[in-house]
């Protein structure tokens, strides 16, 4: 299955997914990367992996709809089947959602529904709770509110700093995301086979 990875930052989850593909743990290909930040670290990661990366600046478009329509046109050229959000810090709008229904996955660094939003790790740490986690879900119209595909809890120790907690969360993300993507691809293939058999 051809994937597009959307990212705004360093791209460590992109690299973990690419490593899973190369090791045959994930039966997919990253067709391209979509980025909304000009100087994001993922540029070098994509270049090193030989994967095309496209920059879209929402400020150059008349509306979010036009911004997403331009992205969709590029995804169509790359024959993308599934979108993977990996640190993409922009809320997905209705234009993309309608073009890829139940075909956009997101990873969030908390055990949802607790601590949605941009700072899930920091919010959990500063709240003083005794556990947090990682959630992977299908993207819908809300913020971190779509159907959950996988979750893993992580205790917050008294010895944890924000930095150590972030490192632990990222470790879970890098392992769990690729596995969940593969599970979801298997579901999509099963559904496609079933749909074909009844037509």
Tab-separated table of C-alpha atoms in Angstrom:
chain	number	residue	atom	x	y	z
A	1	UNK	CA	0.000	0.000	0.000
A	2	UNK	CA	1.290	3.457	-0.898
A	3	UNK	CA	1.546	5.805	2.076
A	4	UNK	CA	1.956	9.544	2.423
A	5	UNK	CA	3.523	10.711	5.671
A	6	UNK	CA	2.444	14.172	6.866
A	7	UNK	CA	4.856	15.853	9.276
A	8	UNK	CA	5.743	19.268	10.662
A	9	UNK	CA	8.863	18.531	12.679
A	10	UNK	CA	11.842	16.260	13.166
A	11	UNK	CA	10.353	13.170	11.535
A	12	UNK	CA	11.480	10.437	13.925
A	13	UNK	CA	8.227	8.520	13.401
A	14	UNK	CA	8.782	8.764	9.637
A	15	UNK	CA	12.183	7.124	10.072
A	16	UNK	CA	10.746	4.389	12.292
A	17	UNK	CA	8.081	3.616	9.678
A	18	UNK	CA	10.665	3.553	6.900
A	19	UNK	CA	12.867	1.198	8.942
A	20	UNK	CA	9.874	-1.122	9.452
A	21	UNK	CA	9.291	-1.142	5.692
A	22	UNK	CA	12.944	-1.943	4.956
A	23	UNK	CA	12.924	-4.770	7.517
A	24	UNK	CA	9.721	-6.201	5.959
A	25	UNK	CA	7.740	-5.678	9.167
A	26	UNK	CA	5.449	-3.321	7.267
A	27	UNK	CA	4.208	-4.223	3.784
A	28	UNK	CA	3.909	-0.720	2.376
A	29	UNK	CA	5.880	1.996	0.615
A	30	UNK	CA	6.171	5.650	1.533
A	31	UNK	CA	5.259	7.343	-1.729
A	32	UNK	CA	5.953	10.851	-0.459
A	33	UNK	CA	6.156	13.173	2.519
A	34	UNK	CA	3.953	16.252	2.922
A	35	UNK	CA	5.323	19.003	5.157
A	36	UNK	CA	3.894	22.363	6.205
A	37	UNK	CA	7.076	23.764	7.773
A	38	UNK	CA	9.883	24.960	5.522
A	39	UNK	CA	12.840	24.148	7.786
A	40	UNK	CA	11.578	20.956	9.447
A	41	UNK	CA	14.079	18.240	10.301
A	42	UNK	CA	12.155	15.687	8.272
A	43	UNK	CA	13.535	17.192	5.055
A	44	UNK	CA	16.955	15.631	5.628
A	45	UNK	CA	15.434	12.327	6.726
A	46	UNK	CA	13.323	12.120	3.559
A	47	UNK	CA	16.306	13.096	1.396
A	48	UNK	CA	18.484	10.427	3.019
A	49	UNK	CA	15.754	7.839	2.377
A	50	UNK	CA	15.341	8.917	-1.241
A	51	UNK	CA	11.664	9.774	-0.742
A	52	UNK	CA	10.151	12.904	-2.339
A	53	UNK	CA	8.995	15.589	0.070
A	54	UNK	CA	6.601	18.387	-0.814
A	55	UNK	CA	6.235	21.657	1.070
A	56	UNK	CA	2.833	23.337	1.210
A	57	UNK	CA	2.582	26.764	2.846
A	58	UNK	CA	-1.020	27.431	3.854
A	59	UNK	CA	-0.334	31.187	3.816
A	60	UNK	CA	0.005	31.084	0.028
A	61	UNK	CA	-3.529	29.732	-0.433
A	62	UNK	CA	-6.809	31.634	-0.304
A	63	UNK	CA	-8.382	29.125	2.089
A	64	UNK	CA	-7.762	25.878	3.927
A	65	UNK	CA	-9.931	24.170	1.316
A	66	UNK	CA	-7.653	25.329	-1.506
A	67	UNK	CA	-4.592	24.314	0.529
A	68	UNK	CA	-5.937	20.796	0.990
A	69	UNK	CA	-7.074	20.546	-2.634
A	70	UNK	CA	-3.495	21.240	-3.728
A	71	UNK	CA	-2.215	18.525	-1.399
A	72	UNK	CA	-4.804	16.064	-2.722
A	73	UNK	CA	-3.703	16.762	-6.298
A	74	UNK	CA	-0.135	15.833	-5.325
A	75	UNK	CA	-1.298	12.720	-3.464
A	76	UNK	CA	-3.258	11.643	-6.553
A	77	UNK	CA	-0.099	11.983	-8.676
A	78	UNK	CA	1.740	9.775	-6.187
A	79	UNK	CA	-1.170	7.270	-6.122
A	80	UNK	CA	-1.382	7.490	-2.333
A	81	UNK	CA	-3.840	5.130	-0.646
A	82	UNK	CA	-3.345	5.884	3.051
A	83	UNK	CA	-2.244	9.031	4.902
A	84	UNK	CA	-0.104	8.726	8.031
A	85	UNK	CA	0.101	11.770	10.290
A	86	UNK	CA	3.430	11.770	12.117
A	87	UNK	CA	3.799	14.960	14.085
A	88	UNK	CA	1.670	16.959	11.653
A	89	UNK	CA	0.659	19.978	13.726
A	90	UNK	CA	-2.303	21.090	11.660
A	91	UNK	CA	-5.927	20.023	12.054
A	92	UNK	CA	-7.079	18.058	9.014
A	93	UNK	CA	-10.038	19.707	7.300
A	94	UNK	CA	-13.142	18.351	5.640
A	95	UNK	CA	-11.621	18.470	2.140
A	96	UNK	CA	-8.926	15.930	2.997
A	97	UNK	CA	-11.268	13.868	5.158
A	98	UNK	CA	-13.751	13.522	2.296
A	99	UNK	CA	-11.016	12.586	-0.170
A	100	UNK	CA	-9.568	9.928	2.163
A	101	UNK	CA	-12.477	8.615	4.271
A	102	UNK	CA	-11.136	6.448	7.108
A	103	UNK	CA	-7.788	6.556	5.297
A	104	UNK	CA	-5.996	9.014	7.602
A	105	UNK	CA	-4.276	7.741	10.753
A	106	UNK	CA	-2.777	9.782	13.565
A	107	UNK	CA	-0.530	9.058	16.521
A	108	UNK	CA	-0.990	11.035	19.723
A	109	UNK	CA	1.376	11.068	22.728
A	110	UNK	CA	-1.175	10.481	25.475
A	111	UNK	CA	-3.670	7.844	26.525
A	112	UNK	CA	-6.749	9.426	24.972
A	113	UNK	CA	-9.230	10.787	25.797
A	114	UNK	CA	-6.894	12.334	28.373
A	115	UNK	CA	-4.693	15.222	27.226
A	116	UNK	CA	-5.653	15.810	23.589
A	117	UNK	CA	-4.072	18.658	21.647
A	118	UNK	CA	-0.587	19.835	20.759
A	119	UNK	CA	1.233	19.250	24.081
A	120	UNK	CA	0.047	15.842	25.224
A	121	UNK	CA	3.304	14.841	26.900
A	122	UNK	CA	3.865	18.144	28.686
A	123	UNK	CA	0.217	18.386	29.741
A	124	UNK	CA	0.308	14.925	31.344
A	125	UNK	CA	3.630	15.634	33.054
A	126	UNK	CA	2.540	18.986	34.460
A	127	UNK	CA	-0.821	17.556	35.605
A	128	UNK	CA	1.036	15.212	37.952
A	129	UNK	CA	-0.858	12.091	36.871
A	130	UNK	CA	0.693	8.681	37.493
A	131	UNK	CA	0.360	7.393	33.944
A	132	UNK	CA	0.022	8.475	30.335
A	133	UNK	CA	0.575	6.613	27.082
A	134	UNK	CA	0.269	6.567	23.307
A	135	UNK	CA	-2.843	6.391	21.140
A	136	UNK	CA	-3.255	5.652	17.429
A	137	UNK	CA	-6.583	6.556	15.898
A	138	UNK	CA	-8.466	7.229	12.685
A	139	UNK	CA	-8.762	10.952	12.037
A	140	UNK	CA	-12.210	12.546	12.071
A	141	UNK	CA	-13.500	16.127	12.255
A	142	UNK	CA	-12.514	16.589	15.896
A	143	UNK	CA	-9.182	17.054	17.658
A	144	UNK	CA	-7.717	13.650	18.580
A	145	UNK	CA	-11.251	12.271	18.753
A	146	UNK	CA	-11.480	9.600	16.035
A	147	UNK	CA	-11.973	5.840	16.492
A	148	UNK	CA	-9.060	4.332	18.434
A	149	UNK	CA	-7.034	1.571	16.781
A	150	UNK	CA	-4.362	0.962	19.436
A	151	UNK	CA	-3.248	2.276	22.815
A	152	UNK	CA	-0.439	1.571	25.244
A	153	UNK	CA	-0.119	2.886	28.781
A	154	UNK	CA	3.071	4.219	30.330
A	155	UNK	CA	3.565	4.861	34.066
A	156	UNK	CA	5.039	8.247	34.985
A	157	UNK	CA	7.696	7.640	37.617
A	158	UNK	CA	8.652	10.042	40.380
A	159	UNK	CA	12.157	10.050	38.871
A	160	UNK	CA	10.925	11.064	35.411
A	161	UNK	CA	11.724	14.460	33.964
A	162	UNK	CA	9.873	15.861	30.976
A	163	UNK	CA	12.829	14.820	28.808
A	164	UNK	CA	12.874	11.195	30.027
A	165	UNK	CA	9.112	10.960	29.656
A	166	UNK	CA	9.313	12.269	26.088
A	167	UNK	CA	12.009	9.697	25.263
A	168	UNK	CA	9.890	6.844	26.633
A	169	UNK	CA	6.793	8.031	24.735
A	170	UNK	CA	8.747	8.266	21.481
A	171	UNK	CA	10.076	4.752	22.011
A	172	UNK	CA	6.518	3.417	22.274
A	173	UNK	CA	5.429	5.471	19.243
A	174	UNK	CA	8.192	4.116	17.029
A	175	UNK	CA	7.273	0.527	17.853
A	176	UNK	CA	3.492	0.761	18.026
A	177	UNK	CA	2.773	2.907	14.965
A	178	UNK	CA	4.266	0.570	12.361
A	179	UNK	CA	2.518	-2.450	13.859
A	180	UNK	CA	-0.822	-0.645	13.936
A	181	UNK	CA	-0.422	0.605	10.369
A	182	UNK	CA	0.200	-2.972	9.238
A	183	UNK	CA	-2.855	-4.213	11.147
A	184	UNK	CA	-4.977	-1.507	9.541
A	185	UNK	CA	-3.656	-2.298	6.055
A	186	UNK	CA	-4.621	-5.922	6.658
A	187	UNK	CA	-8.137	-4.801	7.621
A	188	UNK	CA	-8.426	-2.678	4.485
A	189	UNK	CA	-7.265	-5.551	2.290
A	190	UNK	CA	-9.722	-7.936	3.926
A	191	UNK	CA	-12.536	-5.430	3.442
A	192	UNK	CA	-11.557	-4.918	-0.183
A	193	UNK	CA	-11.544	-8.663	-0.827
A	194	UNK	CA	-14.953	-9.011	0.843
A	195	UNK	CA	-16.428	-6.126	-1.147
A	196	UNK	CA	-15.165	-7.642	-4.392
A	197	UNK	CA	-16.572	-11.062	-3.533
A	198	UNK	CA	-20.121	-9.772	-3.000
A	199	UNK	CA	-20.304	-7.672	-6.177
